[in-house]
mmCIF file of C-alpha atoms in Angstrom:
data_model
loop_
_atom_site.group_PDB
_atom_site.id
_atom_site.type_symbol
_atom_site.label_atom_id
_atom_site.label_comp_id
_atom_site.label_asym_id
_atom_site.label_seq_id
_atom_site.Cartn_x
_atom_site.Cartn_y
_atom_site.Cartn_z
ATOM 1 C CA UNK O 826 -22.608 -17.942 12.864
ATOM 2 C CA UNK O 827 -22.523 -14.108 13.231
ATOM 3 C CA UNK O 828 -20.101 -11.240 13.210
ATOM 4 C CA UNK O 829 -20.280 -11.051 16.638
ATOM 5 C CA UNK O 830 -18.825 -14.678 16.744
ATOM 6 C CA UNK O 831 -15.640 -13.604 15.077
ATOM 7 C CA UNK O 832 -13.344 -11.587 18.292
ATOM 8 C CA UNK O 833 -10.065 -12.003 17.016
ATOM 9 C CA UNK O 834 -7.975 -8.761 15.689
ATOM 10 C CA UNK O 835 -8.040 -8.386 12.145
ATOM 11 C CA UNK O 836 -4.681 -9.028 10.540
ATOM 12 C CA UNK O 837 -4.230 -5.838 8.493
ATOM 13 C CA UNK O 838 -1.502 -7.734 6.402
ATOM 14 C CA UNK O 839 -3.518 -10.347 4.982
ATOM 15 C CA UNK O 840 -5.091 -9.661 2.021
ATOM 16 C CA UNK O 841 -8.277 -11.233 3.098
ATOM 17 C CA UNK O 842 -11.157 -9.719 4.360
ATOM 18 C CA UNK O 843 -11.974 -12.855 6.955
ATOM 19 C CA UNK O 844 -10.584 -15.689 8.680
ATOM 20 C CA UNK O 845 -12.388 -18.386 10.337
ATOM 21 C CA UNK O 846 -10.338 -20.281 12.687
ATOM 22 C CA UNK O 847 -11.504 -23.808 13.450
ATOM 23 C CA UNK O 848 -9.924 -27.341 14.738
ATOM 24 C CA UNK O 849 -11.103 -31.060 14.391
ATOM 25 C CA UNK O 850 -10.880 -31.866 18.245
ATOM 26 C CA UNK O 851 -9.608 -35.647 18.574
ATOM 27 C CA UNK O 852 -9.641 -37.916 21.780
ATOM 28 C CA UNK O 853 -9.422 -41.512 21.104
ATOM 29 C CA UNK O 854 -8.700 -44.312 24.077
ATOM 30 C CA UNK O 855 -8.680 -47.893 25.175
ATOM 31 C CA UNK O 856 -9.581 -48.525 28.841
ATOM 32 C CA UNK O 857 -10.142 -51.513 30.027
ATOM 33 C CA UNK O 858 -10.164 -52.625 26.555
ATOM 34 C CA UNK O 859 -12.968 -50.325 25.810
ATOM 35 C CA UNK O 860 -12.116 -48.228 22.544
ATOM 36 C CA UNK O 861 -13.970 -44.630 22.923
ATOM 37 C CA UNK O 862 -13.984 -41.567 21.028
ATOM 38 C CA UNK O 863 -14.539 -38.502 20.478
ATOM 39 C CA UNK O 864 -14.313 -35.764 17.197
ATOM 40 C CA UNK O 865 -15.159 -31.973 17.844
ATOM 41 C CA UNK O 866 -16.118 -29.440 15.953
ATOM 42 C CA UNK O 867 -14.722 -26.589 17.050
ATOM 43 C CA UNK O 868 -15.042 -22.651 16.112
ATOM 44 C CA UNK O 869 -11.996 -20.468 17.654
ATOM 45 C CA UNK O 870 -13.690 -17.387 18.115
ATOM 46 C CA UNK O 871 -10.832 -15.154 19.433
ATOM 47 C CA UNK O 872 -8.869 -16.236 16.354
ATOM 48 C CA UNK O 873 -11.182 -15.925 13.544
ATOM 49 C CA UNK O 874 -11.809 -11.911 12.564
ATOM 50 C CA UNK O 875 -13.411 -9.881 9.685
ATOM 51 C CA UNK O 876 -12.355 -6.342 8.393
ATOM 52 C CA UNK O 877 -15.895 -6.326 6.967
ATOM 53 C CA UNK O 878 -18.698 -7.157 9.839
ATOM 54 C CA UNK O 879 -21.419 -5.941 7.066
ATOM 55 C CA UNK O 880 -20.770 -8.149 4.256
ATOM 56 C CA UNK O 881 -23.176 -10.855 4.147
ATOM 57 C CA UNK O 882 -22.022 -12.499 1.221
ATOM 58 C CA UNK O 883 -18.410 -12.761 2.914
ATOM 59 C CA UNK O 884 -19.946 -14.193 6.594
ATOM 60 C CA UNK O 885 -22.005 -16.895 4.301
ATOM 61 C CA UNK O 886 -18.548 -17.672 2.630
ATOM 62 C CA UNK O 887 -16.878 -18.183 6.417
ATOM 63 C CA UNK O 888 -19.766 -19.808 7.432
ATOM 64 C CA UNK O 889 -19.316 -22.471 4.392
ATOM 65 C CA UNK O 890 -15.610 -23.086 5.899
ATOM 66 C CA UNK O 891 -17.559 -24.103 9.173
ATOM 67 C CA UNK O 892 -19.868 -26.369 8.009
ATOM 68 C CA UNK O 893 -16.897 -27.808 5.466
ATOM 69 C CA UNK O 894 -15.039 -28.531 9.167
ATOM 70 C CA UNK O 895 -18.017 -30.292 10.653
ATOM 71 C CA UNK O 896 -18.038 -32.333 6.913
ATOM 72 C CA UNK O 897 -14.521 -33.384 7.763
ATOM 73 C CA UNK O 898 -15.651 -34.005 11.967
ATOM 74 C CA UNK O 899 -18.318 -36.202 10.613
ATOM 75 C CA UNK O 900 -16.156 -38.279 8.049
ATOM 76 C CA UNK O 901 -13.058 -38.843 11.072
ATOM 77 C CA UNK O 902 -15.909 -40.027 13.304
ATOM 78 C CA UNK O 903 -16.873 -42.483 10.410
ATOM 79 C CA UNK O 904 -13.498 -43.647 10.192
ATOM 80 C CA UNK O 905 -12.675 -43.779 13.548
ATOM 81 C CA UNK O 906 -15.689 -45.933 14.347
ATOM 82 C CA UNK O 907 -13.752 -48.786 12.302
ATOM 83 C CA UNK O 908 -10.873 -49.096 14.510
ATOM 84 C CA UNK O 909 -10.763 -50.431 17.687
ATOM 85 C CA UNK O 910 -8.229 -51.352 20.502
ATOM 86 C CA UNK O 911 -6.308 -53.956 18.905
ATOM 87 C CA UNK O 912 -5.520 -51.167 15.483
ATOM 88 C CA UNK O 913 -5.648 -48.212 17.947
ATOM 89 C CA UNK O 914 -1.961 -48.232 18.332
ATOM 90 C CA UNK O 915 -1.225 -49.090 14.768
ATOM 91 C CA UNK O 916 -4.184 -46.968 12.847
ATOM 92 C CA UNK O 917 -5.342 -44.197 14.748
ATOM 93 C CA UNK O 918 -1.943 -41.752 14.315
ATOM 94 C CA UNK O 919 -2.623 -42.250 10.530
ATOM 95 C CA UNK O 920 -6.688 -42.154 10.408
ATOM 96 C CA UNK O 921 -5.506 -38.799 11.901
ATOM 97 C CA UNK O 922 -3.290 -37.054 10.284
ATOM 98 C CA UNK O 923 -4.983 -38.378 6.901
ATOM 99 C CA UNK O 924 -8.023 -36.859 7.943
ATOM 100 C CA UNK O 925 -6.874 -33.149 8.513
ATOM 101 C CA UNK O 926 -4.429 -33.393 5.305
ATOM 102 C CA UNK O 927 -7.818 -33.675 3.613
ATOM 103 C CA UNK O 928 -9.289 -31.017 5.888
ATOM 104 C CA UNK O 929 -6.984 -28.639 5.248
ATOM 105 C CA UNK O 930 -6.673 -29.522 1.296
ATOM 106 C CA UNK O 931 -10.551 -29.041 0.972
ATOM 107 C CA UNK O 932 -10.526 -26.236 2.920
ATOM 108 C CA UNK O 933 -7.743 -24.751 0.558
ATOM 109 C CA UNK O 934 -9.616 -25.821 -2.834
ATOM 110 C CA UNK O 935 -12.583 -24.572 -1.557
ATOM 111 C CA UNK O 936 -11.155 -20.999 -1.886
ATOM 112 C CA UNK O 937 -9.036 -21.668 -4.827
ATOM 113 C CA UNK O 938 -12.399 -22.456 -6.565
ATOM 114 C CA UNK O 939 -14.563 -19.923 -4.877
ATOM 115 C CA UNK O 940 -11.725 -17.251 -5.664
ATOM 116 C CA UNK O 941 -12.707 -16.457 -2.010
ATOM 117 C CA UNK O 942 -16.467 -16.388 -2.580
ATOM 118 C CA UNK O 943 -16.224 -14.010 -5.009
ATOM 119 C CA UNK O 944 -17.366 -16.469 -7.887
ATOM 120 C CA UNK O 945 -21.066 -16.724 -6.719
ATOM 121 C CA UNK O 946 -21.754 -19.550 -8.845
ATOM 122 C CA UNK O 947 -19.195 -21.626 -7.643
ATOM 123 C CA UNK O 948 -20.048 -21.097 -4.076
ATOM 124 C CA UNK O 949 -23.357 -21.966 -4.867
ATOM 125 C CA UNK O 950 -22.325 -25.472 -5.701
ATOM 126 C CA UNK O 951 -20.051 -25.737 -3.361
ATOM 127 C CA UNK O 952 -22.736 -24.784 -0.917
ATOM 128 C CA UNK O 953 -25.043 -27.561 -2.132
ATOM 129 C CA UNK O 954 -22.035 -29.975 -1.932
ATOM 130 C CA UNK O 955 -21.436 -29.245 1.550
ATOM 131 C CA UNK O 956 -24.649 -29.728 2.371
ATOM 132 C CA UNK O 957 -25.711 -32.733 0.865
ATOM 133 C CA UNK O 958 -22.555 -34.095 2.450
ATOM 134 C CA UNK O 959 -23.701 -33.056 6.140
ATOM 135 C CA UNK O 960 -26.807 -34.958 5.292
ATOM 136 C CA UNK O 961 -25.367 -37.776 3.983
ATOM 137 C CA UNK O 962 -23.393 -38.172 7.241
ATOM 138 C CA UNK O 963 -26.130 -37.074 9.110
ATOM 139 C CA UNK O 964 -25.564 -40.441 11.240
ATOM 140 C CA UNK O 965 -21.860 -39.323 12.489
ATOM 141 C CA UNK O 966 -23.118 -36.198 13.963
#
């Protein structure tokens, strides 16, 4: 991820010096009783902006929020792997919406914790959480 990845307009309100907008992309079907899905990763680039495109402490902080998404992509896929088209219409609606609760509550501690990657430290071990997580579901990419 770059600067140059982040189009949207900076919101001069917020208090923040970056956003970066992502979504957990989510198609799940039975055809022919034949349960398929499919979890994205996705980075919204004309949402997420920076007031600061020289920081590189702040684009390794957005950067973290990224790879915490694709943590979150990889653990839905996991779970959605265990259901199939009999618990499709029963399960998936919750495997859902449980999954970006915790997104979103991660993605909120993360900065609570971080004060916003201003505490170096803790980034740092949030950084090496992250990414022994993405190796650990290295399988669910």
């Amino acid at each position: 991820m770059t600067w140059e990845d982040f189009k949207g307009q900076p919101d001069e309100e917020n208090k923040h010096h970056a956003l970066t907008a992502a979504n957990l992309a989510v198609n799940a079907k039975c055809k022919d009783n034949q349960y398929t899905y499919i979890v994205n990763c996705v980075f919204l680039p004309e949402q997420s902006w920076t007031k600061n495109k020289h920081s590189e402490k702040l684009l390794i902080h957005e950067q973290l929020h990224f790879d915490l998404t694709e943590v979150h992509a990889r653990q839905l896929r996991r779970d959605l792997q265990q259901l199939d088209c009999k618990r499709i219409k029963t399960d998936l609606n919750a495997v859902v919406a449980n999954a970006f609760k915790n997104w979103k509550a991660e993605q909120d501690h993360f900065d609570q914790a971080s004060r916003h990657g201003v505490d170096k430290q803790e980034q740092q071990v949030w950084a090496a959480g992250i990414a022994k997580r993405l190796q650990q579901l290295e399988s669910y990419q």
